[in-house]
XYZ file of C-alpha atoms in Angstrom:
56
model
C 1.976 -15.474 13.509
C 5.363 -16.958 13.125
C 4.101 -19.717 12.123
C 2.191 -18.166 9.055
C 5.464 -16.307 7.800
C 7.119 -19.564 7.716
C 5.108 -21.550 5.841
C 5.273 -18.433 3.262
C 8.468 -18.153 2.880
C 9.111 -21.745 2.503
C 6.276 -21.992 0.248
C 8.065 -18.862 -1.570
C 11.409 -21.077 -1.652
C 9.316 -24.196 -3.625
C 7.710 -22.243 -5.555
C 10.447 -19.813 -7.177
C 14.326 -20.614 -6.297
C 13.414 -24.980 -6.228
C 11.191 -25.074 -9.265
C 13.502 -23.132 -11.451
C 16.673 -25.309 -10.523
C 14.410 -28.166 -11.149
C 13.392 -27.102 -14.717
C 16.277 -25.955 -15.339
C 17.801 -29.613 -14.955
C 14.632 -30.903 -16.956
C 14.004 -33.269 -13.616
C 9.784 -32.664 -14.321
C 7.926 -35.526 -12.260
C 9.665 -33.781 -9.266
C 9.115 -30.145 -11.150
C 5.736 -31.000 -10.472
C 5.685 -31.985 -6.816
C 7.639 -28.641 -5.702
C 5.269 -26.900 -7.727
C 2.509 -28.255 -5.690
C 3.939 -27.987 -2.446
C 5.024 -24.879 -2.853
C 1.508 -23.533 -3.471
C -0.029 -25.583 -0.820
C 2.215 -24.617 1.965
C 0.939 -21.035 0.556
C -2.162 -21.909 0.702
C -1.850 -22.884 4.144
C -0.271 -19.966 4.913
C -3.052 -17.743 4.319
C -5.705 -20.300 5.876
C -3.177 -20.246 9.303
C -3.149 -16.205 8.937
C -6.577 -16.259 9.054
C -7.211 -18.631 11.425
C -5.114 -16.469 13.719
C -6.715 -13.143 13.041
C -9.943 -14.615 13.502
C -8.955 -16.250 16.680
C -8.027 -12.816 18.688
């Protein structure tokens, strides 16, 4: 389970707090990437929550 909150609130991080400091210094190829890691890890996130429920 602890390892599901992590990758949220990293995720989280990417997605919000990174992307906006990296738009906000017009830096857009690398916009991108956080943008897309930050929804994978997410992503993965939910899958691992699952995963874990579903395991017990």
């Amino acid at each position: 389970m602890y390892e599901s909150s992590l990758f949220l609130i990293v995720g989280i991080y990417m997605l919000v707090w990174d992307c906006n400091i990296l738009k906000k210094k017009k830096l857009n190829k690398e916009f991108n990437i956080a943008k897309f890691i930050g929804s994978a890890y997410i992503v993965v996130s939910f899958a691992y929550f699952i995963y874990y429920v579903n395991r017990r």
